[in-house]
């Protein structure tokens, strides 16, 4: 069975096994991690280790705080403007898909937010990022974008080097999939249910420069500065998600550095895209330069065949290939934990299905 779910997504086998093995007796306590106080030293050690592991894996400089906040990425859609727009109300948002649009809409409730639409009008989808500096307002506090649109499977090339203002980025679906230069961003956030474990948390990596600009009404529990001072333990944190994050970070580190992981992800995605490019039964609608390495969308010639594909794929052990309801078709999410063998099985099945129905 290979699980192509977009999130909550598959966990590495060794992580599932360890959760299983430790469930009845974590740390020799005689019970599970979910029954331990978040104030217990053993649990606090997990938080410290998670911070240290993220720092090492992503080479996060010392000027950044690493927070584990409640809710997923959508909670941050509100918390980012609340925490950052206290002194000036302006921010600009690049929009090219479902999640960047949702982030823009939520932020608009809290300030003077400009939407900069960068998605091309026609298929294959591409992104208009040539003259961004002309669209960004000089007094904006930050520019927000999403590095990988999970639903449409479109990936934005790294813009941070070329833009001269604080950048806030939603990396929910591609964090830890490739090396990034954290110092070029002011805030990076990612919900945990893809490359970071299970749902229930959002990892926020925020430059200390930004901790003094929250709106006065920002709830304490959602205030970055207060949570940083309390090591994200202002209230009862989702302890299970912290524990799984710990196991996934250790697994990630054991795979090699992020350059190595990126190379593996390239190889995996290339298997699927090169097959898609050499046949004409399935369609992929994203221009080559903007194709996601984490989510690959494709569709069969009609709706009936899409439905049949998803059903038949499950019978072959290929699970959760149905595309998102707003986009349709199929989507294979192939995060870090997906082995190359899973992609090979999927391509074999796609070939077989196309032969039968083409
Ligand atoms: N941003 C991106 C890029 C996503 O893929 C998702 C959902 N998986 C979200 C935001 C929303 O995340 P959550 O469900 O954790 O709020």
XYZ file of C-alpha atoms and ligand atoms in Angstrom:
374
model
C 0.000 0.000 0.000
C 1.349 3.465 -0.932
C -0.357 6.497 0.541
C -0.346 9.583 -1.736
C -2.462 11.722 0.630
C -1.764 15.471 0.509
C -1.868 15.938 4.287
C -2.258 14.431 6.753
C 0.299 12.528 4.715
C 2.181 9.261 5.076
C 4.800 8.926 7.795
C 8.094 7.096 7.301
C 7.679 3.410 8.218
C 10.298 3.602 10.951
C 8.434 6.487 12.585
C 5.133 4.585 12.596
C 6.922 1.584 14.012
C 8.512 3.615 16.799
C 5.178 5.237 17.731
C 3.713 1.736 17.887
C 6.567 0.339 19.956
C 6.546 3.206 22.462
C 2.808 3.604 22.793
C 2.354 1.633 25.987
C 5.634 2.574 27.611
C 7.235 5.815 26.520
C 10.563 6.628 28.165
C 10.087 3.740 30.619
C 7.174 5.520 32.300
C 4.693 2.708 31.744
C 2.312 4.865 29.686
C 2.235 6.786 26.425
C 3.614 10.220 25.547
C 0.046 11.574 25.368
C -0.379 10.955 29.106
C 2.665 12.990 30.174
C 2.387 16.600 31.367
C 3.618 19.251 28.979
C 5.482 20.638 32.038
C 7.333 17.366 32.590
C 11.086 17.689 31.974
C 11.027 14.678 29.710
C 8.498 16.432 27.492
C 10.292 19.779 27.627
C 13.353 17.928 26.383
C 11.383 17.068 23.219
C 10.682 20.771 22.603
C 14.363 21.634 23.131
C 15.429 18.841 20.838
C 12.943 19.879 18.149
C 14.343 23.407 18.208
C 17.912 22.080 17.999
C 17.064 19.639 15.209
C 15.288 22.282 13.113
C 18.215 24.668 13.649
C 20.670 22.067 12.450
C 18.681 20.688 9.527
C 17.681 24.115 8.163
C 20.829 26.001 9.347
C 18.658 28.537 11.165
C 20.696 31.515 12.409
C 20.581 32.501 16.102
C 18.459 35.619 15.481
C 15.380 33.465 14.863
C 12.827 32.086 17.303
C 11.289 28.697 16.545
C 7.698 28.387 17.725
C 5.233 25.488 17.795
C 1.822 27.075 17.665
C -1.718 25.722 17.847
C -3.867 25.342 14.770
C -2.315 24.662 11.405
C -1.190 27.035 8.695
C -4.593 28.664 8.346
C -4.366 29.953 11.906
C -1.209 31.737 10.771
C -3.150 33.375 7.943
C -4.694 35.507 10.746
C -1.786 35.498 13.215
C 0.762 36.860 10.760
C -1.052 40.155 10.146
C -2.067 40.337 13.831
C 1.515 39.905 14.978
C 3.218 41.959 12.288
C 0.874 44.809 11.365
C 0.727 46.586 14.714
C 2.846 49.540 13.607
C 1.954 49.866 9.948
C -1.086 48.403 8.271
C 0.266 47.565 4.828
C 1.338 44.206 3.457
C 1.445 42.692 -0.030
C 0.447 39.139 -0.948
C 1.411 37.162 -4.057
C -1.539 35.063 -5.154
C -1.330 32.121 -7.566
C -3.500 29.375 -6.099
C -5.932 28.280 -3.421
C -3.762 28.704 -0.306
C -2.111 31.984 -1.263
C -5.591 33.338 -2.078
C -6.925 32.140 1.288
C -3.973 33.736 3.111
C -4.641 37.022 1.309
C -8.370 36.945 2.105
C -7.819 36.307 5.798
C -5.111 38.966 6.096
C -7.438 41.504 4.439
C -9.542 41.456 7.605
C -6.669 42.977 9.574
C -5.054 45.611 7.393
C -4.481 47.282 4.045
C -3.514 44.224 2.044
C -2.678 44.250 -1.646
C -3.228 41.193 -3.788
C -0.649 40.691 -6.537
C -1.927 38.059 -8.924
C 0.967 36.229 -10.571
C -0.835 33.267 -12.172
C -0.962 33.205 -15.982
C -4.439 33.321 -17.565
C -3.885 30.314 -19.759
C -2.887 26.673 -19.522
C -0.180 25.443 -19.053
C -0.060 27.514 -15.881
C 2.978 29.662 -15.393
C 3.819 32.524 -13.046
C 4.424 36.171 -13.966
C 7.286 37.043 -11.658
C 9.430 39.146 -13.982
C 8.520 42.628 -12.669
C 7.445 41.994 -9.102
C 9.403 44.895 -7.654
C 7.119 47.299 -9.612
C 3.969 45.867 -7.968
C 5.190 45.785 -4.383
C 4.363 48.919 -2.376
C 7.384 50.652 -0.813
C 5.748 50.970 2.641
C 4.576 47.406 2.957
C 5.699 45.749 6.169
C 6.175 42.413 4.434
C 5.553 40.423 1.284
C 3.729 37.117 1.769
C 3.829 34.171 -0.557
C 3.354 30.418 -0.578
C 6.345 28.461 -1.864
C 4.308 25.480 -3.102
C 0.608 25.505 -3.960
C -0.407 22.047 -2.768
C -3.741 21.845 -4.592
C -2.737 23.102 -8.046
C 0.777 21.581 -7.732
C 2.518 24.792 -8.737
C 5.833 25.750 -7.192
C 7.117 29.298 -6.955
C 10.856 29.635 -7.629
C 12.853 31.096 -4.731
C 12.256 34.853 -4.888
C 13.768 35.889 -1.598
C 17.197 36.713 -3.041
C 15.816 39.145 -5.603
C 13.392 41.118 -3.401
C 14.390 43.783 -0.960
C 11.730 43.664 1.768
C 10.839 41.314 4.598
C 9.492 38.062 3.212
C 6.948 35.861 4.957
C 6.488 32.444 3.399
C 4.042 29.565 3.771
C 6.187 26.436 3.326
C 3.520 24.016 4.561
C 3.957 21.637 1.658
C 7.664 21.888 0.851
C 9.567 22.587 4.052
C 12.544 20.200 4.480
C 12.217 19.104 0.845
C 15.251 21.161 -0.289
C 17.872 23.543 1.140
C 16.762 27.122 1.819
C 18.633 30.163 3.051
C 16.593 31.007 6.148
C 18.369 34.343 6.567
C 16.633 35.652 3.435
C 13.200 35.286 5.069
C 11.775 37.097 8.080
C 9.192 34.461 8.836
C 8.715 30.900 7.619
C 5.730 28.814 8.652
C 4.546 25.295 7.942
C 1.807 23.123 9.352
C 3.092 19.782 10.556
C 0.948 17.220 8.709
C 3.157 16.792 5.607
C 6.968 16.793 5.963
C 6.853 17.396 9.726
C 4.659 14.639 11.084
C 1.003 14.744 12.082
C -1.556 17.557 12.162
C -2.102 19.873 15.104
C 0.800 22.323 15.076
C 2.345 25.004 12.964
C 6.096 25.531 13.068
C 6.887 29.256 12.893
C 10.470 30.406 12.371
C 10.464 34.129 13.004
C 13.222 36.748 13.105
C 13.421 38.466 16.507
C 13.191 41.861 14.731
C 9.507 41.151 14.159
C 8.524 40.354 17.727
C 7.593 43.882 18.774
C 4.938 44.777 16.270
C 1.814 42.873 17.338
C -1.585 44.556 17.316
C -2.668 45.258 20.915
C -5.675 42.973 20.566
C -3.615 39.909 19.572
C -4.617 37.129 21.991
C -1.749 36.290 24.384
C -1.811 32.648 23.437
C -1.290 33.626 19.793
C 1.279 36.351 20.382
C 4.673 35.399 18.924
C 6.697 37.307 21.533
C 4.827 35.780 24.462
C 5.014 32.293 23.014
C 8.749 32.725 22.290
C 9.337 33.727 25.919
C 7.393 30.645 27.093
C 9.083 28.223 24.671
C 5.664 27.668 23.018
C 4.289 26.316 26.306
C 1.879 29.095 27.275
C -0.894 26.533 27.333
C -1.184 22.775 26.909
C 0.530 22.170 23.602
C -0.341 19.279 21.284
C 2.151 16.898 22.886
C 1.607 14.048 20.451
C 2.344 16.259 17.425
C 5.552 17.484 19.155
C 6.594 13.887 19.761
C 5.961 12.816 16.162
C 7.753 15.942 14.928
C 10.740 14.818 17.002
C 10.755 11.372 15.395
C 10.290 12.779 11.888
C 13.089 15.325 12.337
C 15.447 12.573 13.488
C 14.418 10.449 10.512
C 14.943 13.424 8.178
C 18.410 14.041 9.557
C 19.276 10.385 9.071
C 18.416 10.653 5.342
C 21.298 13.066 4.750
C 21.401 16.833 4.345
C 18.707 18.809 2.551
C 20.711 18.878 -0.703
C 20.653 15.101 -0.687
C 16.939 15.019 0.144
C 16.274 17.527 -2.676
C 18.112 15.333 -5.153
C 16.016 12.350 -4.113
C 12.833 14.419 -4.439
C 13.926 15.521 -7.935
C 14.446 11.924 -8.975
C 11.043 10.906 -7.640
C 9.155 13.731 -9.331
C 11.113 13.282 -12.578
C 9.839 9.706 -12.861
C 6.258 10.946 -12.863
C 6.730 14.043 -15.011
C 8.822 12.280 -17.628
C 6.125 9.642 -17.964
C 3.430 12.348 -18.213
C 5.431 14.134 -20.917
C 5.874 11.083 -23.119
C 2.199 10.086 -23.452
C -1.051 11.823 -24.361
C -3.703 10.016 -22.300
C -3.122 12.054 -19.121
C -2.819 15.832 -18.964
C -0.693 17.889 -16.601
C -1.477 21.602 -16.709
C 1.617 23.192 -15.207
C 4.479 24.667 -17.269
C 7.743 22.785 -16.690
C 9.482 25.618 -14.786
C 6.751 25.770 -12.143
C 5.977 22.127 -11.525
C 5.827 21.081 -7.904
C 8.138 18.327 -6.709
C 5.841 17.564 -3.780
C 2.426 17.300 -5.468
C 1.869 16.146 -9.025
C -1.542 16.675 -10.636
C -2.820 14.917 -13.737
C -6.168 14.046 -15.263
C -7.542 11.360 -17.561
C -9.569 12.373 -20.660
C -12.898 12.690 -18.813
C -14.525 12.791 -15.384
C -15.710 9.162 -15.489
C -12.195 7.962 -16.203
C -10.796 10.130 -13.378
C -13.207 8.487 -10.944
C -12.448 5.042 -12.263
C -8.714 5.716 -12.021
C -8.950 6.614 -8.329
C -11.063 3.535 -7.578
C -8.894 1.119 -9.534
C -5.701 2.614 -8.107
C -6.918 1.861 -4.576
C -7.496 -1.746 -5.564
C -3.824 -1.798 -6.616
C -2.690 -0.423 -3.239
C -2.286 3.171 -4.428
C -4.239 5.246 -1.961
C -5.621 8.855 -1.881
C -4.946 9.891 -5.483
C -8.162 11.901 -5.865
C -7.442 15.556 -6.686
C -8.725 18.371 -4.462
C -12.397 19.199 -5.011
C -11.580 22.713 -6.280
C -9.156 21.397 -8.926
C -10.425 17.937 -9.852
C -8.502 15.145 -11.570
C -5.819 13.286 -9.676
C -3.010 14.388 -7.403
C -0.088 12.348 -6.143
C 1.510 13.898 -3.080
C 5.065 12.649 -2.844
C 6.600 14.236 0.233
C 9.921 13.173 1.762
C 8.505 9.966 3.229
C 7.295 8.567 -0.127
C 9.838 6.005 -1.350
C 10.806 5.875 -5.011
C 9.239 2.390 -5.155
C 5.836 4.022 -4.592
C 6.295 6.283 -7.614
C 7.400 3.350 -9.774
C 4.244 1.433 -8.803
C 2.116 4.476 -9.603
C 3.701 4.957 -13.036
C 3.245 1.254 -13.815
C -0.399 1.503 -12.855
C -0.877 4.687 -14.918
C 0.600 2.933 -17.967
C -1.639 -0.071 -17.521
C -4.762 2.081 -17.017
C -3.985 4.220 -20.083
C -3.516 1.070 -22.184
C -6.883 -0.300 -21.073
C -8.858 2.932 -21.491
C -6.931 4.895 -24.119
N -0.958 26.280 3.147
C -0.643 25.229 2.362
C 0.431 25.390 1.339
C -1.315 24.025 2.522
O -1.003 22.968 1.744
C -2.326 23.917 3.506
C -3.120 22.661 3.717
N -2.520 21.533 3.642
C -2.598 25.028 4.297
C -1.900 26.197 4.074
C -3.635 24.959 5.379
O -3.127 24.188 6.401
P -3.956 23.788 7.703
O -4.983 22.805 7.278
O -2.903 23.206 8.581
O -4.544 25.031 8.264
